[in-house]
């Protein structure tokens, strides 16, 4: 068995608290400081990448892979999508259709693992790892088995999937915005509807990414950025220099991130013991 | 200080030459770091008595005592043995050999080489790309074991295929529907239906690429060092 300590946060170079300087980006971001959107705007504006592949919520929990080639398209896709999009195959199609040479990918730790492995170890001639310039992984405690969760919402609360307008993560509640009402579901209750695959996942921060991003409750309004290599570090520092983000040292929040990472590993170990 | 080049031996057993071509294609960018002893670049027997790394391609024919002996000799000569390609790593398409086929192979029972000798790293792929070998040596020479862990644990496995992926990950409900397997299958044997993978069994060549590319499967084998 691999020592769990090594597996919690992986290797990193810097830990920062960041916030977008652009008012419009900040306005759209409720939970965090919008630093990821600002970093991607910087990468697009300066020509470091010619596209950003991310997922966009289309309705309810459903998401789809989209390519943003400029600031407007990026802002339109900003926000959480709450479901795993069959990302991999779609991304390849998108990259080829739109003839992208250098892309940034915003994804979850599992997807970052796949893209990171593909970039480091291109097994297939058809791999496109050399076109992936930045992998930005979001902190993740799991995604919903949304068929089951939607069914639960319908049976327990009478909320129909097609009426859901938005879903936001609060401190202790998951807020489901439907019609003109907000339904607050305790997180503990919602967590029962995570995908089984997520319940055995041990990666909270995205160990295979260039930059891990997320937020901690003790620093509302700020995005935690963990840079893992030179390319991640350069992107963050470049965005600060060009006034896209403001940056603070974030070492003091590392404990909060570690706490969640530990919770995820402990949960995975419990579930693995039951499943296997 | 000038680093001494790694002495690398390549030996092929019953392969289709795809992996060998990949190694030859990888070599120009590795020449400064490794000294490759490969049958295409020399006449007769091996150049050296001992090697840092032995790259073995192709599966082991269990009906041929000569081959099994040769494998054991290589193990003694080399500090590190790397199974390169799916046949050497996991059996691959050679698993389907039934004897009497034209033109080759004409033996009945092929196994991955870890059925005969201990293997340090297994790199699946049919064939793995030249860049894959370059990456392997980059991380190997840097001593970056965490990046190579997946290939280290794969060395302990005797089979991985689309069937295993369906059994271990999809039918257990662990699949998260990311589509990495569909994208990674070199023969198009895996298709996502209703956001979950299904397998077209006649197309699966047991190369194991889907399994080690599945984020959930690779994370699980890396954690425990064995299949769930």
Tab-separated table of C-alpha atoms in Angstrom:
chain	number	residue	atom	x	y	z
A	1	UNK	CA	0.000	0.000	0.000
A	2	UNK	CA	1.261	3.454	-0.899
A	3	UNK	CA	1.845	5.675	2.138
A	4	UNK	CA	-1.262	7.840	2.285
A	5	UNK	CA	0.690	10.914	3.444
A	6	UNK	CA	2.433	11.172	0.079
A	7	UNK	CA	-0.853	10.902	-1.683
A	8	UNK	CA	-2.747	13.732	-0.013
A	9	UNK	CA	-1.649	16.892	-1.741
A	10	UNK	CA	1.168	15.694	-4.000
A	11	UNK	CA	4.142	17.799	-4.974
A	12	UNK	CA	3.680	21.542	-5.090
A	13	UNK	CA	5.716	24.720	-5.512
A	14	UNK	CA	3.460	27.441	-4.187
A	15	UNK	CA	0.202	27.977	-2.318
A	16	UNK	CA	-1.631	31.247	-2.904
A	17	UNK	CA	-4.869	33.021	-2.235
A	18	UNK	CA	-5.957	34.799	-5.369
A	19	UNK	CA	-8.774	37.053	-6.488
A	20	UNK	CA	-9.712	38.331	-9.909
A	21	UNK	CA	-9.245	42.041	-10.412
A	22	UNK	CA	-11.954	42.246	-13.036
A	23	UNK	CA	-15.266	43.381	-11.513
A	24	UNK	CA	-17.344	41.454	-14.014
A	25	UNK	CA	-15.632	38.171	-13.161
A	26	UNK	CA	-16.016	38.834	-9.449
A	27	UNK	CA	-19.703	39.597	-9.865
A	28	UNK	CA	-20.354	36.198	-11.432
A	29	UNK	CA	-18.474	34.257	-8.783
A	30	UNK	CA	-20.296	33.567	-5.573
A	31	UNK	CA	-18.150	31.065	-3.796
A	32	UNK	CA	-14.603	31.959	-4.724
A	33	UNK	CA	-12.492	34.771	-5.993
A	34	UNK	CA	-12.810	34.057	-9.701
A	35	UNK	CA	-9.071	33.548	-10.012
A	36	UNK	CA	-9.367	30.567	-12.357
A	37	UNK	CA	-11.466	32.573	-14.810
A	38	UNK	CA	-9.000	35.458	-14.540
A	39	UNK	CA	-6.010	33.134	-15.119
A	40	UNK	CA	-7.682	31.729	-18.213
A	41	UNK	CA	-8.537	35.230	-19.505
A	42	UNK	CA	-4.869	36.097	-19.099
A	43	UNK	CA	-3.769	32.936	-20.949
A	44	UNK	CA	-6.185	33.661	-23.817
A	45	UNK	CA	-5.405	37.391	-24.046
A	46	UNK	CA	-1.646	36.840	-24.120
A	47	UNK	CA	-1.902	34.019	-26.646
A	48	UNK	CA	-0.477	31.410	-24.275
A	49	UNK	CA	-3.371	29.183	-25.309
A	50	UNK	CA	-5.742	29.391	-28.239
A	51	UNK	CA	-8.650	27.791	-26.437
A	52	UNK	CA	-9.943	26.763	-23.043
A	53	UNK	CA	-11.861	23.534	-22.742
A	54	UNK	CA	-14.257	23.344	-19.858
A	55	UNK	CA	-17.707	22.097	-19.045
A	56	UNK	CA	-20.783	24.213	-19.068
A	57	UNK	CA	-24.044	23.455	-17.363
A	58	UNK	CA	-26.830	23.185	-19.881
A	59	UNK	CA	-29.744	22.288	-17.595
A	60	UNK	CA	-30.090	20.937	-14.090
A	61	UNK	CA	-27.025	18.795	-13.472
A	62	UNK	CA	-26.306	18.189	-17.127
A	63	UNK	CA	-23.109	19.579	-18.542
A	64	UNK	CA	-21.326	19.541	-21.864
A	65	UNK	CA	-17.756	20.128	-22.992
A	66	UNK	CA	-17.279	23.539	-24.558
A	67	UNK	CA	-14.366	25.457	-26.024
A	68	UNK	CA	-13.942	29.093	-25.115
A	69	UNK	CA	-11.718	31.085	-27.448
A	70	UNK	CA	-12.222	34.489	-25.901
A	71	UNK	CA	-13.195	36.249	-22.721
A	72	UNK	CA	-16.940	36.374	-23.448
A	73	UNK	CA	-17.198	32.656	-24.160
A	74	UNK	CA	-15.177	31.949	-21.056
A	75	UNK	CA	-17.456	33.986	-18.804
A	76	UNK	CA	-20.459	32.251	-20.253
A	77	UNK	CA	-19.073	28.847	-19.238
A	78	UNK	CA	-17.937	29.951	-15.776
A	79	UNK	CA	-19.513	28.178	-12.820
A	80	UNK	CA	-19.810	24.613	-11.642
A	81	UNK	CA	-21.418	21.974	-13.775
A	82	UNK	CA	-21.981	19.358	-11.061
A	83	UNK	CA	-21.744	16.339	-13.260
A	84	UNK	CA	-18.970	14.476	-14.998
A	85	UNK	CA	-19.133	15.280	-18.640
A	86	UNK	CA	-17.828	12.506	-20.938
A	87	UNK	CA	-14.977	14.871	-21.284
A	88	UNK	CA	-12.138	12.909	-22.795
A	89	UNK	CA	-13.550	11.877	-26.148
A	90	UNK	CA	-15.425	15.157	-26.576
A	91	UNK	CA	-12.316	17.182	-25.889
A	92	UNK	CA	-10.382	15.364	-28.564
A	93	UNK	CA	-13.167	16.005	-31.061
A	94	UNK	CA	-13.317	19.672	-30.024
A	95	UNK	CA	-9.559	20.135	-30.277
A	96	UNK	CA	-9.519	18.604	-33.742
A	97	UNK	CA	-12.665	20.338	-35.014
A	98	UNK	CA	-11.441	23.736	-33.928
A	99	UNK	CA	-7.801	23.001	-34.793
A	100	UNK	CA	-6.505	24.112	-31.399
A	101	UNK	CA	-2.742	23.968	-30.871
A	102	UNK	CA	-2.469	24.843	-27.194
A	103	UNK	CA	-5.356	24.469	-24.799
A	104	UNK	CA	-6.003	24.929	-21.122
A	105	UNK	CA	-8.287	22.393	-19.526
A	106	UNK	CA	-10.359	23.018	-16.435
A	107	UNK	CA	-11.457	19.752	-14.927
A	108	UNK	CA	-11.902	17.553	-11.890
A	109	UNK	CA	-9.058	15.559	-10.287
A	110	UNK	CA	-10.010	12.303	-12.043
A	111	UNK	CA	-9.991	14.012	-15.403
A	112	UNK	CA	-6.741	15.796	-14.542
A	113	UNK	CA	-5.270	12.396	-13.796
A	114	UNK	CA	-6.247	11.114	-17.215
A	115	UNK	CA	-4.987	14.180	-19.085
A	116	UNK	CA	-1.840	14.358	-16.963
A	117	UNK	CA	-1.055	10.727	-17.645
A	118	UNK	CA	-1.721	11.219	-21.322
A	119	UNK	CA	0.628	14.205	-21.425
A	120	UNK	CA	3.394	12.501	-19.461
A	121	UNK	CA	2.954	9.064	-21.030
A	122	UNK	CA	1.511	9.192	-24.538
A	123	UNK	CA	0.675	5.522	-25.142
A	124	UNK	CA	-1.291	6.036	-28.340
A	125	UNK	CA	-0.285	7.757	-31.561
A	126	UNK	CA	-3.674	9.489	-31.411
A	127	UNK	CA	-2.966	11.043	-27.997
A	128	UNK	CA	-3.120	14.798	-27.919
A	129	UNK	CA	-1.177	15.474	-24.726
A	130	UNK	CA	1.254	17.745	-26.556
A	131	UNK	CA	-1.617	20.163	-27.196
A	132	UNK	CA	-2.589	20.379	-23.528
A	133	UNK	CA	-0.668	23.305	-22.118
A	134	UNK	CA	-2.323	23.824	-18.743
A	135	UNK	CA	-4.337	21.417	-16.630
A	136	UNK	CA	-6.265	23.211	-13.912
A	137	UNK	CA	-7.991	20.910	-11.479
A	138	UNK	CA	-10.750	21.982	-9.125
A	139	UNK	CA	-10.933	20.663	-5.563
A	140	UNK	CA	-13.515	17.914	-5.555
A	141	UNK	CA	-15.405	15.897	-2.970
A	142	UNK	CA	-17.320	14.007	-5.645
A	143	UNK	CA	-19.942	14.352	-8.326
A	144	UNK	CA	-23.563	13.310	-8.139
A	145	UNK	CA	-25.124	10.190	-9.504
A	146	UNK	CA	-27.536	12.666	-10.916
A	147	UNK	CA	-30.225	10.256	-12.116
A	148	UNK	CA	-30.606	9.049	-8.535
A	149	UNK	CA	-30.360	12.541	-7.057
A	150	UNK	CA	-32.913	13.998	-9.454
A	151	UNK	CA	-35.214	11.125	-8.655
A	152	UNK	CA	-34.742	11.858	-4.969
A	153	UNK	CA	-35.515	15.556	-5.467
A	154	UNK	CA	-38.698	14.629	-7.304
A	155	UNK	CA	-39.884	12.016	-4.792
A	156	UNK	CA	-38.846	13.790	-1.591
A	157	UNK	CA	-39.314	17.454	-2.489
A	158	UNK	CA	-41.485	17.387	-5.594
A	159	UNK	CA	-38.844	19.301	-7.596
A	160	UNK	CA	-38.772	18.397	-11.271
A	161	UNK	CA	-35.429	18.233	-13.080
A	162	UNK	CA	-36.533	20.564	-15.841
A	163	UNK	CA	-37.424	23.285	-13.319
A	164	UNK	CA	-33.955	23.446	-11.774
A	165	UNK	CA	-32.236	26.679	-12.715
A	166	UNK	CA	-29.109	26.632	-10.636
A	167	UNK	CA	-27.335	24.640	-7.962
A	168	UNK	CA	-24.971	26.284	-5.521
A	169	UNK	CA	-22.827	24.910	-2.778
A	170	UNK	CA	-23.321	26.675	0.540
A	171	UNK	CA	-21.500	26.231	3.814
A	172	UNK	CA	-23.740	23.446	5.066
A	173	UNK	CA	-26.413	23.263	2.445
A	174	UNK	CA	-26.748	22.559	-1.213
A	175	UNK	CA	-29.006	25.223	-2.657
A	176	UNK	CA	-31.256	24.062	-5.459
A	177	UNK	CA	-32.766	27.031	-7.261
A	178	UNK	CA	-35.959	26.010	-9.003
A	179	UNK	CA	-38.704	28.251	-10.356
A	180	UNK	CA	-38.629	31.163	-7.889
A	181	UNK	CA	-37.789	29.104	-4.855
A	182	UNK	CA	-34.562	27.971	-3.244
A	183	UNK	CA	-34.493	24.554	-1.700
A	184	UNK	CA	-31.714	24.081	0.851
A	185	UNK	CA	-30.687	20.450	1.250
A	186	UNK	CA	-28.274	19.566	4.070
A	187	UNK	CA	-24.944	18.546	2.559
A	188	UNK	CA	-24.916	15.318	4.511
A	189	UNK	CA	-28.161	14.327	2.864
A	190	UNK	CA	-26.925	15.285	-0.607
A	191	UNK	CA	-23.641	13.402	-0.143
A	192	UNK	CA	-25.530	10.102	-0.073
A	193	UNK	CA	-26.140	10.653	-3.761
A	194	UNK	CA	-22.529	10.922	-4.873
A	195	UNK	CA	-21.380	8.528	-7.603
A	196	UNK	CA	-19.996	5.272	-6.218
A	197	UNK	CA	-16.807	5.846	-8.183
A	198	UNK	CA	-16.303	9.153	-6.365
A	199	UNK	CA	-16.719	7.446	-3.004
A	200	UNK	CA	-13.517	5.435	-3.543
A	201	UNK	CA	-11.547	8.337	-5.056
A	202	UNK	CA	-8.628	9.559	-2.951
A	203	UNK	CA	-7.669	12.647	-4.919
A	204	UNK	CA	-9.119	15.872	-3.525
A	205	UNK	CA	-6.850	18.465	-5.061
A	206	UNK	CA	-5.912	16.953	-8.445
A	207	UNK	CA	-2.380	15.640	-8.085
A	208	UNK	CA	-1.790	15.403	-11.830
A	209	UNK	CA	-2.634	19.036	-12.580
A	210	UNK	CA	-0.389	22.051	-13.139
A	211	UNK	CA	-2.553	24.144	-10.841
A	212	UNK	CA	-5.109	23.001	-8.298
A	213	UNK	CA	-7.808	25.510	-7.479
A	214	UNK	CA	-10.674	25.722	-5.052
A	215	UNK	CA	-11.848	27.550	-1.990
A	216	UNK	CA	-11.706	27.170	1.755
A	217	UNK	CA	-14.399	28.360	4.125
A	218	UNK	CA	-11.986	30.434	6.234
A	219	UNK	CA	-11.166	32.747	3.298
A	220	UNK	CA	-14.435	33.557	1.547
A	221	UNK	CA	-14.074	35.502	-1.662
A	222	UNK	CA	-10.600	34.147	-2.383
A	223	UNK	CA	-9.486	31.271	-4.591
A	224	UNK	CA	-6.827	28.907	-3.273
A	225	UNK	CA	-4.259	28.166	-5.961
A	226	UNK	CA	-1.704	25.373	-5.575
A	227	UNK	CA	0.953	25.437	-8.278
A	228	UNK	CA	2.636	22.117	-8.930
A	229	UNK	CA	5.321	22.876	-11.499
A	230	UNK	CA	7.142	25.657	-13.313
A	231	UNK	CA	4.471	26.084	-15.940
A	232	UNK	CA	1.724	26.467	-13.310
A	233	UNK	CA	3.837	28.883	-11.299
A	234	UNK	CA	4.636	31.010	-14.342
A	235	UNK	CA	0.965	31.296	-15.292
A	236	UNK	CA	-0.015	32.491	-11.817
A	237	UNK	CA	2.882	34.934	-11.489
A	238	UNK	CA	2.348	36.220	-15.020
A	239	UNK	CA	-1.334	36.881	-14.338
A	240	UNK	CA	-0.401	38.781	-11.189
A	241	UNK	CA	2.214	40.866	-12.983
A	242	UNK	CA	-0.223	41.783	-15.737
A	243	UNK	CA	-2.845	42.792	-13.165
A	244	UNK	CA	-5.355	40.040	-13.860
A	245	UNK	CA	-5.305	38.735	-10.293
A	246	UNK	CA	-4.196	39.899	-6.884
A	247	UNK	CA	-2.189	37.393	-4.940
A	248	UNK	CA	-1.558	36.672	-1.259
A	249	UNK	CA	0.489	34.004	0.359
A	250	UNK	CA	-1.792	31.069	1.140
A	251	UNK	CA	0.338	28.734	3.219
A	252	UNK	CA	-1.911	29.317	6.238
A	253	UNK	CA	-4.908	27.702	4.480
A	254	UNK	CA	-2.981	24.566	3.592
A	255	UNK	CA	-4.266	22.952	6.783
A	256	UNK	CA	-7.877	23.456	5.648
A	257	UNK	CA	-7.145	21.883	2.255
A	258	UNK	CA	-5.311	19.010	3.918
A	259	UNK	CA	-8.276	18.436	6.205
A	260	UNK	CA	-10.640	17.954	3.254
A	261	UNK	CA	-8.067	15.820	1.440
A	262	UNK	CA	-7.752	13.619	4.514
A	263	UNK	CA	-11.528	13.327	4.781
A	264	UNK	CA	-11.677	12.163	1.193
A	265	UNK	CA	-8.967	9.544	1.696
A	266	UNK	CA	-10.617	8.286	4.891
A	267	UNK	CA	-13.965	8.080	3.117
A	268	UNK	CA	-12.359	6.158	0.241
A	269	UNK	CA	-10.704	3.723	2.623
A	270	UNK	CA	-13.987	3.072	4.434
A	271	UNK	CA	-15.820	2.517	1.178
A	272	UNK	CA	-13.098	0.367	-0.341
A	273	UNK	CA	-13.238	-1.895	2.692
A	274	UNK	CA	-16.963	-2.316	2.088
A	275	UNK	CA	-16.843	-2.672	-1.669
A	276	UNK	CA	-13.924	-5.053	-2.149
B	1	UNK	CA	30.324	15.691	-14.775
B	2	UNK	CA	29.541	13.450	-17.699
B	3	UNK	CA	26.908	10.888	-16.806
B	4	UNK	CA	27.586	7.414	-18.047
B	5	UNK	CA	25.021	6.195	-20.553
B	6	UNK	CA	22.578	3.520	-19.476
B	7	UNK	CA	23.294	0.193	-21.133
B	8	UNK	CA	19.976	-0.950	-22.550
B	9	UNK	CA	19.350	-4.323	-24.163
B	10	UNK	CA	16.362	-4.954	-26.405
B	11	UNK	CA	15.117	-8.486	-27.020
B	12	UNK	CA	11.997	-9.382	-28.982
B	13	UNK	CA	9.959	-12.550	-28.604
B	14	UNK	CA	7.095	-13.387	-30.933
B	15	UNK	CA	6.170	-9.767	-31.497
B	16	UNK	CA	4.585	-8.228	-34.594
B	17	UNK	CA	7.513	-5.734	-34.813
B	18	UNK	CA	5.264	-2.802	-33.903
B	19	UNK	CA	6.980	-2.313	-30.537
B	20	UNK	CA	10.413	-2.709	-32.139
B	21	UNK	CA	9.655	0.001	-34.677
B	22	UNK	CA	8.534	2.203	-31.796
B	23	UNK	CA	11.837	1.651	-29.980
B	24	UNK	CA	13.843	2.431	-33.119
B	25	UNK	CA	11.785	5.595	-33.640
B	26	UNK	CA	12.393	6.630	-30.033
B	27	UNK	CA	16.146	6.064	-30.170
B	28	UNK	CA	17.366	9.245	-31.936
B	29	UNK	CA	16.144	11.342	-28.997
B	30	UNK	CA	17.573	8.925	-26.446
B	31	UNK	CA	21.049	8.488	-27.919
B	32	UNK	CA	22.699	10.888	-25.495
B	33	UNK	CA	21.344	9.056	-22.478
B	34	UNK	CA	21.225	5.418	-23.432
B	35	UNK	CA	23.390	2.991	-25.306
B	36	UNK	CA	20.877	0.714	-27.031
B	37	UNK	CA	21.932	-2.809	-27.863
B	38	UNK	CA	19.308	-3.898	-30.382
B	39	UNK	CA	19.615	-6.696	-32.935
B	40	UNK	CA	18.968	-4.296	-35.851
B	41	UNK	CA	22.085	-2.286	-35.022
B	42	UNK	CA	24.589	-5.099	-34.536
B	43	UNK	CA	25.710	-8.432	-35.938
B	44	UNK	CA	25.460	-11.496	-33.764
B	45	UNK	CA	25.253	-11.697	-30.023
B	46	UNK	CA	24.821	-9.100	-27.277
B	47	UNK	CA	27.457	-6.376	-26.941
B	48	UNK	CA	27.813	-6.524	-23.164
B	49	UNK	CA	27.591	-9.075	-20.386
B	50	UNK	CA	25.522	-6.877	-18.081
B	51	UNK	CA	22.866	-4.246	-18.659
B	52	UNK	CA	21.144	-1.519	-16.683
B	53	UNK	CA	17.831	-2.093	-18.420
B	54	UNK	CA	16.440	-4.890	-20.592
B	55	UNK	CA	13.504	-3.938	-22.809
B	56	UNK	CA	11.519	-7.001	-23.739
B	57	UNK	CA	8.884	-6.945	-26.455
B	58	UNK	CA	6.514	-9.738	-27.473
B	59	UNK	CA	5.032	-12.470	-25.323
B	60	UNK	CA	6.613	-15.622	-23.944
B	61	UNK	CA	5.683	-18.794	-25.793
B	62	UNK	CA	5.211	-21.340	-23.056
B	63	UNK	CA	5.605	-24.251	-25.516
B	64	UNK	CA	9.217	-23.241	-26.212
B	65	UNK	CA	11.650	-24.165	-23.411
B	66	UNK	CA	14.407	-22.319	-25.309
B	67	UNK	CA	12.551	-19.036	-24.988
B	68	UNK	CA	11.854	-19.517	-21.308
B	69	UNK	CA	15.562	-20.163	-20.723
B	70	UNK	CA	16.515	-17.090	-22.709
B	71	UNK	CA	14.170	-14.954	-20.618
B	72	UNK	CA	15.790	-16.217	-17.434
B	73	UNK	CA	19.234	-15.382	-18.828
B	74	UNK	CA	18.120	-11.841	-19.608
B	75	UNK	CA	16.810	-11.459	-16.062
B	76	UNK	CA	20.247	-12.377	-14.748
B	77	UNK	CA	22.021	-9.970	-17.082
B	78	UNK	CA	19.815	-6.936	-16.430
B	79	UNK	CA	19.370	-4.851	-13.311
B	80	UNK	CA	15.910	-3.698	-14.409
B	81	UNK	CA	13.549	-5.540	-16.758
B	82	UNK	CA	10.912	-3.555	-18.639
B	83	UNK	CA	8.093	-5.296	-20.518
B	84	UNK	CA	7.411	-2.961	-23.436
B	85	UNK	CA	4.097	-3.282	-25.244
B	86	UNK	CA	0.939	-5.170	-24.418
B	87	UNK	CA	2.100	-8.651	-25.461
B	88	UNK	CA	5.117	-8.579	-23.160
B	89	UNK	CA	3.207	-6.800	-20.375
B	90	UNK	CA	-0.203	-8.407	-20.342
B	91	UNK	CA	-0.371	-11.069	-23.031
B	92	UNK	CA	-2.098	-8.774	-25.523
B	93	UNK	CA	-3.302	-10.102	-28.843
B	94	UNK	CA	-0.961	-13.107	-28.549
B	95	UNK	CA	-3.452	-14.472	-26.029
B	96	UNK	CA	-5.584	-15.345	-29.033
B	97	UNK	CA	-2.913	-17.568	-30.653
B	98	UNK	CA	-4.329	-21.034	-31.113
B	99	UNK	CA	-1.658	-22.785	-33.179
B	100	UNK	CA	-1.572	-23.665	-36.859
B	101	UNK	CA	-2.279	-20.105	-38.005
B	102	UNK	CA	-0.534	-18.693	-41.035
B	103	UNK	CA	2.001	-17.224	-41.168
B	104	UNK	CA	2.860	-16.793	-37.463
B	105	UNK	CA	2.577	-17.423	-34.547
B	106	UNK	CA	2.177	-21.163	-34.627
B	107	UNK	CA	2.341	-21.986	-30.967
B	108	UNK	CA	-0.549	-22.369	-28.633
B	109	UNK	CA	0.164	-20.655	-25.378
B	110	UNK	CA	1.573	-17.152	-25.004
B	111	UNK	CA	1.849	-15.414	-21.652
B	112	UNK	CA	3.179	-12.066	-20.516
B	113	UNK	CA	6.825	-12.317	-19.558
B	114	UNK	CA	6.036	-11.818	-15.863
B	115	UNK	CA	4.633	-15.353	-15.982
B	116	UNK	CA	8.219	-16.508	-16.403
B	117	UNK	CA	10.470	-13.923	-14.744
B	118	UNK	CA	9.985	-10.998	-12.350
B	119	UNK	CA	9.426	-7.736	-14.224
B	120	UNK	CA	10.137	-4.277	-12.815
B	121	UNK	CA	8.009	-2.122	-15.108
B	122	UNK	CA	5.302	-3.014	-17.614
B	123	UNK	CA	4.365	-0.502	-20.287
B	124	UNK	CA	1.190	-1.571	-22.098
B	125	UNK	CA	0.212	-0.250	-25.523
B	126	UNK	CA	-0.252	-1.773	-28.940
B	127	UNK	CA	2.323	-0.534	-29.682
B	128	UNK	CA	3.277	2.159	-27.168
B	129	UNK	CA	4.430	5.322	-28.935
B	130	UNK	CA	8.111	6.294	-29.222
B	131	UNK	CA	7.359	9.269	-26.939
B	132	UNK	CA	6.200	6.816	-24.308
B	133	UNK	CA	9.648	5.233	-24.156
B	134	UNK	CA	11.318	8.643	-24.103
B	135	UNK	CA	9.075	9.655	-21.213
B	136	UNK	CA	9.764	6.429	-19.396
B	137	UNK	CA	13.516	6.976	-19.530
B	138	UNK	CA	13.121	10.636	-18.554
B	139	UNK	CA	11.307	9.730	-15.331
B	140	UNK	CA	13.395	6.609	-14.759
B	141	UNK	CA	16.671	8.490	-14.937
B	142	UNK	CA	15.284	11.245	-12.733
B	143	UNK	CA	14.330	8.592	-10.182
B	144	UNK	CA	10.744	9.842	-10.219
B	145	UNK	CA	9.091	6.730	-8.848
B	146	UNK	CA	5.753	8.384	-8.118
B	147	UNK	CA	5.241	9.118	-11.827
B	148	UNK	CA	6.287	5.572	-12.725
B	149	UNK	CA	4.176	3.881	-10.084
B	150	UNK	CA	1.432	2.924	-12.529
B	151	UNK	CA	3.920	0.978	-14.641
B	152	UNK	CA	5.491	-0.576	-11.579
B	153	UNK	CA	2.161	-1.957	-10.332
B	154	UNK	CA	1.191	-3.068	-13.837
B	155	UNK	CA	4.334	-5.216	-13.799
B	156	UNK	CA	2.668	-7.328	-11.132
B	157	UNK	CA	-0.490	-7.957	-13.176
B	158	UNK	CA	-0.873	-10.788	-15.673
B	159	UNK	CA	-3.906	-9.558	-17.571
B	160	UNK	CA	-5.822	-6.336	-18.121
B	161	UNK	CA	-8.325	-5.810	-20.859
B	162	UNK	CA	-11.593	-4.183	-21.775
B	163	UNK	CA	-13.305	-7.155	-20.179
B	164	UNK	CA	-11.564	-6.483	-16.872
B	165	UNK	CA	-12.495	-2.813	-17.138
B	166	UNK	CA	-16.166	-3.702	-17.590
B	167	UNK	CA	-16.057	-6.252	-14.747
B	168	UNK	CA	-14.020	-4.280	-12.225
B	169	UNK	CA	-15.134	-0.728	-12.845
B	170	UNK	CA	-18.344	-0.541	-14.857
B	171	UNK	CA	-20.314	-3.456	-13.410
B	172	UNK	CA	-19.272	-2.535	-9.871
B	173	UNK	CA	-20.721	0.942	-10.413
B	174	UNK	CA	-17.337	2.615	-9.971
B	175	UNK	CA	-17.344	4.116	-13.466
B	176	UNK	CA	-17.671	7.890	-13.387
B	177	UNK	CA	-18.507	8.172	-17.074
B	178	UNK	CA	-15.542	10.326	-18.111
B	179	UNK	CA	-14.992	8.564	-21.439
B	180	UNK	CA	-11.208	8.076	-21.049
B	181	UNK	CA	-11.526	4.389	-21.967
B	182	UNK	CA	-13.463	5.088	-25.140
B	183	UNK	CA	-10.830	7.560	-26.217
B	184	UNK	CA	-7.933	5.246	-25.357
B	185	UNK	CA	-9.044	2.053	-27.075
B	186	UNK	CA	-6.879	1.574	-30.181
B	187	UNK	CA	-9.414	-0.716	-31.862
B	188	UNK	CA	-12.648	1.112	-31.049
B	189	UNK	CA	-13.836	-1.775	-28.881
B	190	UNK	CA	-15.272	0.521	-26.231
B	191	UNK	CA	-18.246	2.792	-26.737
B	192	UNK	CA	-20.115	4.905	-24.256
B	193	UNK	CA	-23.793	4.039	-24.189
B	194	UNK	CA	-25.945	6.074	-21.809
B	195	UNK	CA	-22.733	7.586	-20.341
B	196	UNK	CA	-21.292	4.181	-19.433
B	197	UNK	CA	-18.804	2.055	-21.400
B	198	UNK	CA	-19.797	-1.112	-23.216
B	199	UNK	CA	-17.478	-3.474	-25.040
B	200	UNK	CA	-17.608	-4.916	-28.526
B	201	UNK	CA	-15.902	-8.127	-27.486
B	202	UNK	CA	-14.635	-9.246	-30.895
B	203	UNK	CA	-12.634	-6.040	-31.128
B	204	UNK	CA	-10.856	-6.173	-27.765
B	205	UNK	CA	-7.224	-7.204	-28.248
B	206	UNK	CA	-6.507	-7.303	-24.508
B	207	UNK	CA	-3.945	-4.528	-24.710
B	208	UNK	CA	-4.965	-3.089	-21.329
B	209	UNK	CA	-4.698	0.521	-22.476
B	210	UNK	CA	-8.272	1.328	-21.396
B	211	UNK	CA	-7.680	-0.100	-17.946
B	212	UNK	CA	-4.551	1.841	-17.148
B	213	UNK	CA	-6.023	4.989	-18.701
B	214	UNK	CA	-9.236	4.780	-16.645
B	215	UNK	CA	-8.717	7.322	-13.843
B	216	UNK	CA	-10.642	5.204	-11.362
B	217	UNK	CA	-8.998	1.885	-12.292
B	218	UNK	CA	-5.474	3.304	-12.390
B	219	UNK	CA	-5.988	5.060	-9.057
B	220	UNK	CA	-7.207	1.842	-7.468
B	221	UNK	CA	-4.370	-0.327	-8.774
B	222	UNK	CA	-1.837	2.315	-7.771
B	223	UNK	CA	-3.256	2.446	-4.256
B	224	UNK	CA	-3.327	-1.236	-3.581
B	225	UNK	CA	-0.834	-2.530	-6.116
B	226	UNK	CA	-3.373	-5.085	-7.275
B	227	UNK	CA	-6.654	-5.297	-9.127
B	228	UNK	CA	-9.817	-4.589	-7.119
